[in-house]
Short mmCIF file of C-alpha atoms and ligand atoms in Angstrom, two decimals:
data_model
loop_
_atom_site.label_atom_id
_atom_site.label_comp_id
_atom_site.label_asym_id
_atom_site.label_seq_id
_atom_site.Cartn_x
_atom_site.Cartn_y
_atom_site.Cartn_z
CA UNK X 1 -13.46 -10.92 -13.07
CA UNK X 2 -10.95 -9.22 -10.86
CA UNK X 3 -10.70 -5.53 -11.56
CA UNK X 4 -7.26 -4.69 -10.54
CA UNK X 5 -6.39 -1.42 -8.79
CA UNK X 6 -4.13 1.03 -10.70
CA UNK X 7 -4.41 -1.13 -13.68
CA UNK X 8 -4.95 -0.74 -17.48
CA UNK X 9 -7.29 -3.75 -17.62
CA UNK X 10 -7.09 -3.92 -21.36
CA UNK X 11 -3.41 -4.74 -21.07
CA UNK X 12 -3.93 -7.01 -18.03
CA UNK X 13 -6.55 -8.89 -19.96
CA UNK X 14 -4.28 -9.35 -23.00
CA UNK X 15 -1.33 -10.70 -21.19
CA UNK X 16 -3.05 -12.20 -18.16
CA UNK X 17 -2.09 -11.54 -14.57
CA UNK X 18 1.05 -12.66 -12.72
CA UNK X 19 -0.47 -14.83 -10.00
CA UNK X 20 1.82 -15.09 -6.92
CA UNK X 21 1.49 -17.93 -4.56
CA UNK X 22 3.88 -18.03 -1.77
CA UNK X 23 6.51 -15.85 -0.09
CA UNK X 24 9.41 -16.44 2.27
CA UNK X 25 11.67 -13.57 3.57
CA UNK X 26 12.26 -11.30 0.66
CA UNK X 27 11.36 -14.00 -1.97
CA UNK X 28 8.18 -14.82 -3.80
CA UNK X 29 6.95 -17.70 -5.98
CA UNK X 30 4.37 -17.54 -8.73
CA UNK X 31 1.82 -20.27 -9.58
CA UNK X 32 4.32 -21.65 -12.18
CA UNK X 33 6.98 -22.13 -9.47
CA UNK X 34 9.16 -19.19 -10.80
CA UNK X 35 11.05 -17.47 -7.96
CA UNK X 36 11.42 -13.61 -7.71
CA UNK X 37 13.18 -11.29 -5.35
CA UNK X 38 10.62 -8.74 -4.08
CA UNK X 39 12.31 -5.32 -4.60
CA UNK X 40 9.44 -3.44 -3.17
CA UNK X 41 8.03 -5.33 -0.11
CA UNK X 42 4.78 -5.58 -1.88
CA UNK X 43 3.45 -1.99 -1.75
CA UNK X 44 6.08 -0.81 0.67
CA UNK X 45 4.41 -2.85 3.51
CA UNK X 46 6.16 -6.19 4.12
CA UNK X 47 8.73 -4.77 6.56
CA UNK X 48 9.29 -8.12 8.37
CA UNK X 49 9.23 -10.21 5.09
CA UNK X 50 6.92 -13.03 4.15
CA UNK X 51 6.35 -16.36 5.84
CA UNK X 52 6.14 -15.35 9.45
CA UNK X 53 4.12 -18.15 10.90
CA UNK X 54 3.89 -16.49 14.31
CA UNK X 55 1.73 -13.75 12.79
CA UNK X 56 -0.53 -16.22 11.19
CA UNK X 57 -0.78 -18.15 14.55
CA UNK X 58 -1.59 -14.99 16.38
CA UNK X 59 -4.28 -14.20 13.99
CA UNK X 60 -5.75 -17.71 13.90
CA UNK X 61 -5.86 -17.76 17.72
CA UNK X 62 -7.71 -14.50 17.89
CA UNK X 63 -10.05 -15.38 15.09
CA UNK X 64 -11.04 -18.56 16.96
CA UNK X 65 -11.67 -16.52 20.09
CA UNK X 66 -13.32 -13.49 18.67
CA UNK X 67 -12.41 -12.24 15.11
CA UNK X 68 -13.95 -8.72 15.57
CA UNK X 69 -16.62 -6.67 17.11
CA UNK X 70 -17.70 -3.07 16.89
CA UNK X 71 -15.47 -0.60 18.76
CA UNK X 72 -18.00 2.26 18.40
CA UNK X 73 -18.70 4.01 21.61
CA UNK X 74 -17.40 2.22 24.79
CA UNK X 75 -16.93 -1.18 23.06
CA UNK X 76 -13.50 -2.71 22.77
CA UNK X 77 -11.39 -5.81 22.63
CA UNK X 78 -8.08 -6.80 24.29
CA UNK X 79 -5.74 -6.72 21.26
CA UNK X 80 -6.95 -3.26 20.25
CA UNK X 81 -6.43 -1.89 23.74
CA UNK X 82 -3.06 -3.37 23.97
CA UNK X 83 -1.97 -2.21 20.49
CA UNK X 84 -3.15 1.35 21.20
CA UNK X 85 -1.07 1.41 24.45
CA UNK X 86 1.98 -0.03 22.67
CA UNK X 87 1.92 2.32 19.67
CA UNK X 88 1.18 5.42 21.93
CA UNK X 89 4.32 4.60 23.73
CA UNK X 90 6.38 4.28 20.47
CA UNK X 91 4.83 7.40 18.87
CA UNK X 92 7.14 10.41 18.30
CA UNK X 93 5.15 12.30 20.93
CA UNK X 94 4.71 9.64 23.66
CA UNK X 95 1.14 9.52 24.89
CA UNK X 96 -0.37 10.17 21.46
CA UNK X 97 -3.88 8.81 21.05
CA UNK X 98 -4.28 6.15 18.29
CA UNK X 99 -7.35 6.27 16.09
CA UNK X 100 -7.49 2.96 14.09
CA UNK X 101 -8.60 2.65 10.59
CA UNK X 102 -8.32 -0.04 7.66
CA UNK X 103 -5.41 1.56 5.83
CA UNK X 104 -3.50 4.51 4.73
CA UNK X 105 -6.26 6.27 2.69
CA UNK X 106 -8.68 5.86 5.65
CA UNK X 107 -5.92 7.40 7.78
CA UNK X 108 -5.34 10.47 5.63
CA UNK X 109 -9.12 11.09 5.37
CA UNK X 110 -9.42 10.76 9.05
CA UNK X 111 -6.53 13.20 9.69
CA UNK X 112 -7.99 15.74 7.25
CA UNK X 113 -11.40 15.68 9.06
CA UNK X 114 -9.63 15.87 12.45
CA UNK X 115 -7.58 18.88 11.35
CA UNK X 116 -10.61 20.83 10.22
CA UNK X 117 -12.74 19.76 13.12
CA UNK X 118 -9.99 20.79 15.57
CA UNK X 119 -10.22 24.30 14.53
CA UNK X 120 -13.97 24.28 14.66
CA UNK X 121 -13.86 23.03 18.21
CA UNK X 122 -11.09 25.74 19.02
CA UNK X 123 -13.47 28.46 17.77
CA UNK X 124 -11.73 29.14 14.53
CA UNK X 125 -14.02 27.69 11.80
CA UNK X 126 -12.36 29.90 9.29
CA UNK X 127 -9.14 27.85 9.43
CA UNK X 128 -9.97 25.46 6.74
CA UNK X 129 -7.06 25.37 4.22
CA UNK X 130 -5.03 22.21 3.83
CA UNK X 131 -1.58 22.52 2.25
CA UNK X 132 -0.09 19.81 0.07
CA UNK X 133 3.22 19.40 -1.75
CA UNK X 134 3.74 18.64 -5.30
CA UNK X 135 4.76 15.01 -5.94
CA UNK X 136 2.65 14.07 -2.96
CA UNK X 137 0.62 10.82 -2.56
CA UNK X 138 -1.87 10.58 0.28
CA UNK X 139 -4.04 7.67 -0.77
CA UNK X 140 -7.06 7.46 -3.00
CA UNK X 141 -10.09 8.48 -0.77
CA UNK X 142 -11.63 11.87 -1.33
CA UNK X 143 -9.37 13.92 0.92
CA UNK X 144 -6.21 12.00 -0.14
CA UNK X 145 -7.10 12.45 -3.86
CA UNK X 146 -7.74 16.21 -3.19
CA UNK X 147 -4.19 16.26 -1.39
CA UNK X 148 -2.50 14.48 -4.41
CA UNK X 149 0.50 16.27 -5.78
CA UNK X 150 0.82 13.93 -8.73
CA UNK X 151 -1.45 15.55 -11.41
CA UNK X 152 -2.68 12.23 -13.02
CA UNK X 153 -4.08 11.02 -9.61
CA UNK X 154 -6.37 14.11 -9.17
CA UNK X 155 -7.75 14.75 -12.72
CA UNK X 156 -11.06 13.42 -14.06
CA UNK X 157 -13.24 13.38 -10.99
CA UNK X 158 -14.96 16.80 -10.96
CA UNK X 159 -14.75 18.90 -7.78
CA UNK X 160 -13.09 17.26 -4.94
CA UNK X 161 -12.29 18.88 -1.56
CA UNK X 162 -12.07 22.79 -1.63
CA UNK X 163 -9.61 24.96 0.33
CA UNK X 164 -6.52 23.08 -0.68
CA UNK X 165 -3.23 24.90 -1.52
CA UNK X 166 -0.21 23.37 -3.20
CA UNK X 167 3.46 24.16 -2.62
CA UNK X 168 6.79 22.84 -4.12
CA UNK X 169 7.88 19.67 -2.31
CA UNK X 170 11.27 21.01 -1.52
CA UNK X 171 11.07 24.66 -0.76
CA UNK X 172 10.31 25.81 2.76
CA UNK X 173 10.37 29.47 1.82
CA UNK X 174 7.59 28.75 -0.52
CA UNK X 175 5.61 27.18 2.32
CA UNK X 176 6.17 30.20 4.44
CA UNK X 177 5.12 32.56 1.71
CA UNK X 178 2.06 30.51 0.92
CA UNK X 179 0.86 30.54 4.49
CA UNK X 180 1.64 34.22 4.50
CA UNK X 181 -0.51 34.92 1.41
CA UNK X 182 -3.36 32.78 2.61
CA UNK X 183 -3.24 34.22 6.06
CA UNK X 184 -2.17 31.86 8.83
CA UNK X 185 -5.60 32.32 10.37
CA UNK X 186 -7.06 30.50 7.33
CA UNK X 187 -4.65 27.61 7.27
CA UNK X 188 -5.63 24.45 9.18
CA UNK X 189 -2.87 21.94 8.38
CA UNK X 190 0.06 20.89 6.27
CA UNK X 191 0.49 17.27 4.95
CA UNK X 192 4.04 16.07 4.55
CA UNK X 193 5.55 12.71 3.64
CA UNK X 194 8.96 12.73 5.34
CA UNK X 195 10.27 10.94 2.24
CA UNK X 196 8.08 11.39 -0.84
CA UNK X 197 7.19 7.80 -1.82
CA UNK X 198 4.83 7.02 -4.77
CA UNK X 199 5.76 10.41 -6.36
CA UNK X 200 9.19 8.91 -7.06
CA UNK X 201 11.15 8.48 -3.72
CA UNK X 202 12.60 11.88 -3.12
CA UNK X 203 14.46 12.06 0.20
CA UNK X 204 14.06 15.38 2.00
CA UNK X 205 16.56 18.09 1.09
CA UNK X 206 18.95 18.94 4.06
CA UNK X 207 17.13 21.04 6.57
CA UNK X 208 13.71 21.03 4.73
CA UNK X 209 11.71 19.02 7.35
CA UNK X 210 13.19 20.98 10.21
CA UNK X 211 12.28 24.36 8.60
CA UNK X 212 8.80 23.21 7.50
CA UNK X 213 8.09 22.07 11.02
CA UNK X 214 9.18 25.28 12.44
CA UNK X 215 7.18 27.31 9.94
CA UNK X 216 4.04 25.40 10.89
CA UNK X 217 4.72 25.80 14.60
CA UNK X 218 5.19 29.58 14.17
CA UNK X 219 1.92 29.90 12.19
CA UNK X 220 -0.04 27.62 14.42
CA UNK X 221 -0.66 25.29 11.45
CA UNK X 222 -1.11 21.64 12.35
CA UNK X 223 1.66 19.38 10.88
CA UNK X 224 0.54 16.01 9.63
CA UNK X 225 3.29 13.64 8.99
CA UNK X 226 2.07 11.02 6.53
CA UNK X 227 4.18 8.05 7.57
CA UNK X 228 2.16 5.38 5.70
CA UNK X 229 5.41 4.29 3.96
CA UNK X 230 8.11 5.57 6.45
CA UNK X 231 6.53 4.22 9.76
CA UNK X 232 7.48 1.13 11.59
CA UNK X 233 11.17 0.83 10.87
CA UNK X 234 11.62 1.76 7.23
CA UNK X 235 13.59 4.93 8.07
CA UNK X 236 15.85 3.42 10.67
CA UNK X 237 13.51 4.38 13.61
CA UNK X 238 10.03 3.52 14.67
CA UNK X 239 8.95 6.68 12.73
CA UNK X 240 10.83 9.12 10.37
CA UNK X 241 9.29 11.87 12.64
CA UNK X 242 11.36 10.51 15.52
CA UNK X 243 14.47 10.44 13.36
CA UNK X 244 13.90 14.02 12.26
CA UNK X 245 12.45 15.34 15.62
CA UNK X 246 9.32 16.45 13.76
CA UNK X 247 6.96 16.11 16.81
CA UNK X 248 3.99 16.00 14.43
CA UNK X 249 0.55 17.12 15.62
CA UNK X 250 -0.85 14.21 13.74
CA UNK X 251 0.71 11.16 12.22
CA UNK X 252 -0.82 8.92 9.60
CA UNK X 253 0.42 5.24 9.35
CA UNK X 254 -0.58 1.86 7.87
CA UNK X 255 1.38 -0.77 5.97
CA UNK X 256 4.29 -1.63 8.26
CA UNK X 257 2.10 -1.61 11.30
CA UNK X 258 1.09 -5.22 10.26
CA UNK X 259 3.77 -5.70 7.48
CA UNK X 260 0.70 -6.21 5.30
CA UNK X 261 -0.42 -9.53 6.90
CA UNK X 262 -3.85 -7.91 7.45
CA UNK X 263 -4.96 -4.44 6.40
CA UNK X 264 -4.65 -1.73 9.15
CA UNK X 265 -3.95 2.02 9.39
CA UNK X 266 -4.00 4.60 12.14
CA UNK X 267 -3.87 8.17 12.99
CA UNK X 268 -1.63 9.15 16.00
CA UNK X 269 -2.83 12.38 17.58
CA UNK X 270 -0.55 14.36 19.86
CA UNK X 271 -2.01 14.66 23.35
CA UNK X 272 -2.61 18.44 23.27
CA UNK X 273 -4.57 18.11 19.96
CA UNK X 274 -6.47 15.06 21.13
CA UNK X 275 -7.44 16.89 24.33
CA UNK X 276 -9.67 19.24 22.25
CA UNK X 277 -11.66 16.14 21.17
CA UNK X 278 -11.49 14.25 24.44
CA UNK X 279 -12.49 17.05 26.75
CA UNK X 280 -15.61 16.75 28.82
CA UNK X 281 -18.74 18.26 27.09
CA UNK X 282 -17.34 18.17 23.57
CA UNK X 283 -19.30 15.06 22.76
CA UNK X 284 -18.91 12.52 20.05
CA UNK X 285 -16.42 12.67 17.18
CA UNK X 286 -18.81 11.42 14.56
CA UNK X 287 -16.25 9.36 12.49
CA UNK X 288 -15.02 5.79 12.46
CA UNK X 289 -14.96 2.68 10.40
CA UNK X 290 -16.56 -0.74 10.85
CA UNK X 291 -13.15 -2.34 11.19
CA UNK X 292 -11.46 0.30 13.39
CA UNK X 293 -9.89 -1.79 16.13
CA UNK X 294 -10.52 -5.07 14.38
CA UNK X 295 -9.42 -7.61 16.91
CA UNK X 296 -7.72 -10.19 14.57
CA UNK X 297 -5.86 -7.45 12.76
CA UNK X 298 -4.72 -5.87 16.02
CA UNK X 299 -3.38 -9.31 17.04
CA UNK X 300 -1.47 -9.38 13.66
CA UNK X 301 -0.11 -5.93 14.45
CA UNK X 302 1.00 -7.05 17.88
CA UNK X 303 2.79 -10.12 16.57
CA UNK X 304 4.40 -8.02 13.83
CA UNK X 305 5.61 -5.41 16.33
CA UNK X 306 7.10 -8.27 18.46
CA UNK X 307 9.22 -9.39 15.44
CA UNK X 308 10.42 -5.72 14.69
CA UNK X 309 11.42 -5.32 18.32
CA UNK X 310 13.00 -8.69 18.75
CA UNK X 311 15.05 -8.56 15.55
CA UNK X 312 15.83 -4.89 15.98
CA UNK X 313 14.55 -4.18 12.38
CA UNK X 314 14.78 -0.47 13.11
CA UNK X 315 18.49 -0.76 13.74
CA UNK X 316 18.86 -3.12 10.84
CA UNK X 317 17.13 -0.65 8.53
CA UNK X 318 19.47 2.13 9.77
CA UNK X 319 22.37 0.01 8.55
CA UNK X 320 20.69 -1.05 5.37
CA UNK X 321 20.24 2.54 4.38
CA UNK X 322 23.88 3.02 3.24
CA UNK X 323 24.22 -0.52 2.04
CA UNK X 324 21.21 -0.08 -0.33
CA UNK X 325 22.46 3.16 -1.63
CA UNK X 326 25.92 1.64 -2.33
CA UNK X 327 24.53 -1.45 -3.95
CA UNK X 328 22.56 0.68 -6.44
CA UNK X 329 25.17 3.45 -6.89
CA UNK X 330 26.91 1.83 -9.89
CA UNK X 331 23.64 1.79 -11.81
CA UNK X 332 23.78 5.57 -11.94
CA UNK X 333 26.40 5.15 -14.72
CA UNK X 334 23.98 3.10 -16.92
CA UNK X 335 23.00 4.77 -20.14
CA UNK X 336 19.15 4.02 -19.30
CA UNK X 337 19.48 5.66 -15.88
CA UNK X 338 19.04 9.45 -14.99
CA UNK X 339 19.90 9.02 -11.32
CA UNK X 340 19.71 6.94 -8.20
CA UNK X 341 17.79 8.46 -5.35
CA UNK X 342 18.54 6.87 -2.07
CA UNK X 343 20.05 7.56 1.28
CA UNK X 344 17.07 8.07 3.63
CA UNK X 345 15.68 4.75 4.91
CA UNK X 346 15.37 1.50 3.10
CA UNK X 347 13.90 3.48 0.17
CA UNK X 348 15.34 4.14 -3.30
CA UNK X 349 14.39 4.86 -6.87
CA UNK X 350 16.26 3.92 -10.02
CA UNK X 351 15.24 6.92 -12.13
CA UNK X 352 15.07 6.11 -15.80
CA UNK X 353 16.52 8.46 -18.24
CA UNK X 354 13.94 11.36 -18.66
CA UNK X 355 14.98 11.90 -22.25
CA UNK X 356 14.46 8.25 -23.14
CA UNK X 357 10.99 8.26 -21.48
CA UNK X 358 10.05 11.40 -23.45
CA UNK X 359 11.08 9.41 -26.62
CA UNK X 360 9.25 6.25 -25.50
CA UNK X 361 6.65 6.77 -22.77
CA UNK X 362 6.21 3.03 -22.40
CA UNK X 363 9.85 2.69 -21.22
CA UNK X 364 9.00 2.40 -17.48
CA UNK X 365 6.52 -0.36 -18.16
CA UNK X 366 9.15 -2.11 -20.32
CA UNK X 367 11.72 -1.80 -17.67
CA UNK X 368 9.31 -3.47 -15.14
CA UNK X 369 8.76 -6.30 -17.44
CA UNK X 370 12.54 -6.66 -18.01
CA UNK X 371 13.12 -6.76 -14.38
CA UNK X 372 10.51 -9.36 -14.00
CA UNK X 373 12.31 -11.55 -16.62
CA UNK X 374 15.33 -11.33 -14.49
CA UNK X 375 13.40 -12.51 -11.40
CA UNK X 376 13.14 -8.98 -9.87
CA UNK X 377 9.61 -7.77 -8.89
CA UNK X 378 9.44 -3.94 -8.92
CA UNK X 379 7.17 -1.34 -10.31
CA UNK X 380 7.34 2.13 -11.93
CA UNK X 381 6.68 5.20 -9.83
CA UNK X 382 4.95 8.48 -11.01
CA UNK X 383 8.42 9.92 -11.90
CA UNK X 384 9.44 7.03 -14.14
CA UNK X 385 11.59 5.60 -11.42
CA UNK X 386 11.81 2.02 -10.42
CA UNK X 387 10.74 1.40 -6.77
CA UNK X 388 13.30 -0.20 -4.50
CA UNK X 389 12.08 -0.69 -0.90
CA UNK X 390 12.76 -4.24 0.06
CA UNK X 391 11.68 -5.95 3.27
CA UNK X 392 13.97 -4.86 6.14
CA UNK X 393 15.29 -8.52 6.35
CA UNK X 394 17.15 -8.39 3.05
CA UNK X 395 20.80 -9.41 3.49
CA UNK X 396 24.03 -8.69 1.62
CA UNK X 397 23.35 -11.43 -0.96
CA UNK X 398 19.89 -10.15 -1.50
CA UNK X 399 21.09 -6.61 -2.23
CA UNK X 400 23.74 -7.85 -4.59
CA UNK X 401 21.13 -10.03 -6.43
CA UNK X 402 18.80 -7.11 -6.57
CA UNK X 403 21.37 -4.66 -8.10
CA UNK X 404 22.66 -7.32 -10.53
CA UNK X 405 19.11 -8.18 -11.70
CA UNK X 406 18.22 -4.54 -12.18
CA UNK X 407 21.45 -4.01 -14.12
CA UNK X 408 20.82 -7.00 -16.43
CA UNK X 409 17.25 -5.83 -17.01
CA UNK X 410 18.50 -2.39 -17.97
CA UNK X 411 21.09 -3.89 -20.27
CA UNK X 412 18.35 -5.63 -22.25
CA UNK X 413 16.61 -2.31 -22.84
CA UNK X 414 19.72 -0.33 -23.81
N1 PLP D 1 -0.17 7.93 2.29
C1 PLP D 1 0.99 7.50 1.63
C2 PLP D 1 2.24 8.25 1.97
C3 PLP D 1 1.01 6.30 0.93
O1 PLP D 1 2.22 6.01 0.28
C4 PLP D 1 -0.11 5.54 0.69
C5 PLP D 1 0.01 4.36 -0.17
O2 PLP D 1 0.97 4.05 -0.60
C6 PLP D 1 -1.28 5.96 1.28
C7 PLP D 1 -1.28 7.16 2.03
C8 PLP D 1 -2.59 5.18 1.06
O3 PLP D 1 -2.53 4.05 1.83
P1 PLP D 1 -3.48 2.81 1.28
O4 PLP D 1 -3.17 2.42 -0.11
O5 PLP D 1 -3.26 1.84 2.36
O6 PLP D 1 -4.88 3.34 1.45
#
């Protein structure tokens, strides 16, 4: 029996799973032949949309040649070498080194280790504290769980990573004060989603990212941009960090790097930080995964990046940002809706009425189910908002269908 992630298996067992069979662009079909519009690009990953045969062909060709081999030590393969060159050139700080992983959670845990290890190597082992924001989601491995700002995601596991401090997600003064209270010489790094994602899609308040970046720079705290969602086009540039001139010391990514055709993640490390690890005499960084630099996955990533580049999906996303916000705006008047959060990237949340959720905590689940009945696949975020993050290939008709379907679903609940 398949034990689904993030699932109440008693409920799944009672109603049975929705088994999806096929995808094309922004559309999906289930085994019964029912068609859906995918409002979320899977779990924010299908940036180029479904049905891209050229990615499948690239993977098949690489699998026939050599599916994978270890990349520990001096071992490598051509797709991984080429991908690292390519992504390094696209990185917010060109020339960043690319450490490959199997997904976003791997990347966050890798970054957390790198941040603390960096300070050890620099002769400051007392710099251990990692700062997170409330509402944050950084994956579900041990470091990512410890860095969670969504309370339900961190409780129930006993002691996790120590030396973690939390700040409000939107208050740069609080970040400055917290670093001051802890003492900058005890703080190792600050983890920051440019747009809060799973916590509910909260775009950054005006000036917040710039101020937070400067505060970290002034205090010598490493700035880690978690771009697992925002990377590879979703915010109208290759990375949100480029759009907001963040120049992060480390950047975590995954999802859009392959558009989900195969699992991959990475940490991009700015040259001056990487130098501390790469310098002669430092020795081995004792960390890595069996599938770091997996050849067939790297081939999928290369084919995916070809599509993003050829179809200028970063530029397309930049245009879609306002179109998506405009398409959803009328829903703000709906009695079931608290607010629409949109306007940074192809990312939005239809926040359900907080009052109504308090009266009926199952409302978000009911809303998801009502959307499904209207042919719209979405899911509820931690805030009780419905996720809207379609593939970057959605067109005007798709946006109109999406907004109309959401509206009809909300009508059935009202
Ligand atoms: N970081 C962020 C910002 C995410 O949104 C996610 C997943 O949604 C992760 C990390 C974890 O990625 P994965 O589920 O690929 O492990």
